[in-house]
Amino acid sequence: MGGWAIAVHGGAGVDPNLPHERQEEAKQLLTRCLNLGISALRSSLSAIDVVELVVRELESDPLFNSGRGSALTGKGTVEMEASIMDGSGRRCGAVSGLTMVKNPVSLARLVMDKSPHSYLAFSGAEEFGRQQGLEMVDNSYFITEDNVEMLKLAKEANTIMYDYRIPTVGLDTCSAVVESPLQMNGLPISVYAPE
Amino acid sequence: TVGCVVVDSEGRCAAATSTGGLMNKMTGRIGDSPLIGAGTYACDLCGVSCTGEGEAIIRGTLSRDVAAVMEYKGLGLQEAVDYVIQERLDEGKAGLIAVSRNGEVAYGFNCVGMFRGCATENGFMEVGIWE
């Protein structure tokens, strides 16, 4: 046996002009989550419990795009989704279209452990979360000033784009909306801006 | 999007991913994160969590492919991650993190940066953003 190991991520596709203090903030959050997971592993928590514990921490911090601080829909609302999978027995649970569940990953875990299904979405998922006694909050809890600003810019640029940065137009990175002839599923590739 | 992958001291792997999706997305849009085999996968060999262009990750069944090339091509964890990032994304941009039952940790991405952190029982620990 090779011992325990853990990895966390907060999203791919980072604006190269991200201010230094934001970079430090992100590193501190990632370090805090790693340490949370490491002490859980040292206390012999199982892998499935540790991934849920760490993702809950990431959902509760507004820095990354999940839970509080989620990207906004074109209507200015939040619709969250999550999934979890246990390699032992390949059990899994997933949820989509959540608007009030404080920690979506915990609802995905309940779908895996307490429901006969592997994926619940929208009102059915929220109803199940309520039945299971999960903490529910108003949709406004998930909306941050930064993201309201971001949505405004996305609308002005008439595009779908990064969840946590305002690409400097013309910057040749995958954060900017680079007009590319490339198509995917019949749409310009720039529509599929990285999350 | 956020994610975590873990292998515990008994060699059991797990993965979890959570997201708000894309800024200015259509209501009702479902991305890769909740799709098992696309944004999230775990089996007895490894655990994987992906982030980036959801539609590209879905079309490439990215997380399952890491496990598949380990299983069928006998690749090691980092080789499998590199192979999938290079060969499965077409023009899409994405990143992923992975652990193996042998206590290894790996990550890969083909765009500008990925917020990530990793640690192993033998004391290795790294937190990074850029290449």
XYZ file of C-alpha atoms in Angstrom, chain A residues 1-16 18 23 26-27 30-31 34-35 38 41 45-48 50-51 54-55 58-59 64-66 70-75 77 79-88 90 92 94-96 104-105 119 122 147 150-151 154-155 159-165 173-174 182 184-185 189 192-195, chain B residues 1-36 39-44 46 49-57 59 91-99 101-106 109 111-122 125-130:
174
model
C 0.000 0.000 0.000
C 1.365 3.436 -0.950
C -0.083 5.533 1.854
C -2.623 8.319 1.566
C -2.627 11.150 -1.006
C -4.883 14.138 -1.675
C -5.322 16.788 -4.368
C -7.684 19.780 -4.597
C -8.449 22.234 -7.397
C -10.225 25.575 -7.650
C -10.736 25.707 -11.400
C -8.624 25.804 -14.567
C -8.073 28.685 -16.967
C -6.692 31.579 -14.918
C -6.340 35.144 -16.148
C -2.561 35.718 -16.374
C -4.757 37.970 -11.842
C -3.215 34.675 -6.185
C -6.253 31.406 -3.612
C -3.084 29.674 -2.391
C -5.995 25.703 -1.197
C -3.470 25.212 1.639
C -5.267 20.510 1.962
C -4.495 20.699 5.696
C -4.586 15.781 5.694
C -6.734 11.309 6.686
C -11.415 9.114 7.887
C -12.309 7.228 4.684
C -11.551 8.732 1.263
C -15.241 9.367 0.504
C -12.581 13.369 3.149
C -13.541 14.458 -0.374
C -12.916 19.303 1.649
C -15.366 20.219 -1.126
C -14.395 25.045 -0.866
C -18.145 25.592 -1.460
C -13.895 29.901 -6.200
C -16.840 29.111 -8.435
C -18.985 26.786 -6.319
C -20.948 30.573 -7.861
C -21.081 31.938 -11.397
C -24.422 33.507 -12.351
C -26.895 32.470 -15.034
C -27.988 34.936 -17.691
C -30.864 35.813 -15.360
C -29.420 33.667 -10.441
C -27.816 27.151 -10.364
C -25.293 24.768 -8.818
C -24.292 21.194 -9.546
C -22.017 18.604 -7.950
C -21.080 14.936 -7.974
C -19.230 12.461 -5.790
C -17.918 8.967 -6.447
C -16.566 6.244 -4.169
C -13.993 4.060 -5.918
C -14.895 1.172 -3.605
C -17.976 2.622 -7.855
C -21.864 7.661 -7.135
C -24.886 13.754 -8.606
C -27.137 16.810 -8.501
C -27.874 19.730 -10.855
C -24.421 20.799 -3.087
C -21.743 18.100 -2.617
C -28.575 11.683 -10.223
C -33.800 20.857 -10.046
C -19.992 38.063 -9.797
C -18.763 39.863 -13.939
C -22.218 39.085 -15.286
C -20.350 39.107 -19.835
C -23.627 40.569 -21.063
C -20.685 35.963 -24.292
C -20.487 33.146 -21.785
C -17.243 33.365 -19.936
C -15.095 32.796 -16.915
C -16.832 32.423 -13.649
C -14.399 34.505 -11.644
C -12.489 36.913 -13.776
C -5.416 33.782 -23.270
C -8.189 31.360 -22.757
C -13.220 27.054 -34.585
C -17.835 23.035 -31.413
C -21.281 21.536 -31.732
C -15.494 27.747 -29.590
C -17.523 27.378 -24.485
C -15.408 29.650 -22.317
C -13.628 27.620 -19.613
C -15.370 27.529 -16.286
C -15.450 24.742 -10.264
C -13.808 23.049 -7.270
C -12.793 19.442 -6.712
C -11.018 17.020 -4.432
C -9.554 13.549 -5.000
C -8.284 11.314 -2.208
C -6.770 7.881 -1.679
C -6.811 6.840 1.998
C -4.399 4.615 3.925
C -6.373 1.538 2.867
C -5.943 2.363 -0.817
C -9.565 3.418 -1.348
C -10.025 6.221 -3.926
C -12.776 8.870 -4.072
C -13.541 12.040 -6.046
C -15.929 14.994 -5.712
C -16.587 18.061 -7.873
C -18.854 21.097 -7.330
C -19.560 24.156 -9.459
C -21.738 27.141 -10.286
C -21.053 26.489 -14.002
C -20.402 29.241 -16.548
C -20.967 32.975 -16.096
C -24.015 34.123 -18.129
C -25.004 30.533 -18.880
C -28.537 29.662 -19.906
C -30.752 28.564 -17.049
C -31.110 24.772 -17.115
C -27.602 24.252 -18.547
C -25.859 21.171 -17.191
C -22.037 21.014 -17.401
C -19.457 18.277 -16.879
C -19.132 18.437 -13.097
C -22.188 16.358 -12.183
C -21.685 13.880 -15.033
C -20.022 10.710 -13.760
C -16.121 15.702 -14.616
C -15.876 13.132 -11.828
C -14.833 9.474 -11.641
C -13.426 7.017 -9.107
C -12.791 3.277 -9.190
C -10.412 0.889 -7.463
C -7.836 5.988 -9.240
C -11.874 15.513 -10.828
C -11.932 17.820 -13.888
C -12.526 21.521 -14.575
C -12.578 23.785 -17.641
C -14.678 23.788 -20.791
C -17.535 21.560 -19.726
C -18.669 20.644 -23.207
C -15.150 19.484 -24.168
C -14.808 17.440 -20.957
C -17.324 14.901 -25.221
C -9.323 22.099 -29.110
C -10.964 22.229 -25.683
C -9.297 23.751 -22.613
C -9.403 21.873 -19.309
C -7.492 20.650 -16.276
C -7.757 17.710 -13.895
C -6.380 16.287 -10.648
C -6.015 12.576 -9.886
C -4.811 10.101 -7.259
C -4.521 3.505 -5.205
C -0.715 3.366 -4.852
C -0.715 6.721 -3.061
C 0.378 8.778 -6.122
C -1.017 12.214 -6.991
C -0.987 13.882 -10.426
C -3.999 21.172 -17.740
C -4.815 26.207 -20.521
C -3.362 29.192 -18.672
C -3.062 28.016 -15.089
C -5.076 25.887 -12.697
C -5.629 26.530 -8.983
C -4.408 23.286 -7.349
C -2.843 21.775 -4.278
C -1.590 18.263 -3.572
C 0.009 16.299 -0.733
C 1.116 12.718 -0.002
C 1.775 10.761 3.186
C 5.553 10.793 2.630
C 3.067 19.100 -0.526
C 2.590 21.612 -3.332
C 0.186 24.518 -3.929
C 0.299 26.260 -7.304
C -1.477 28.198 -10.029
C 0.778 28.425 -13.055
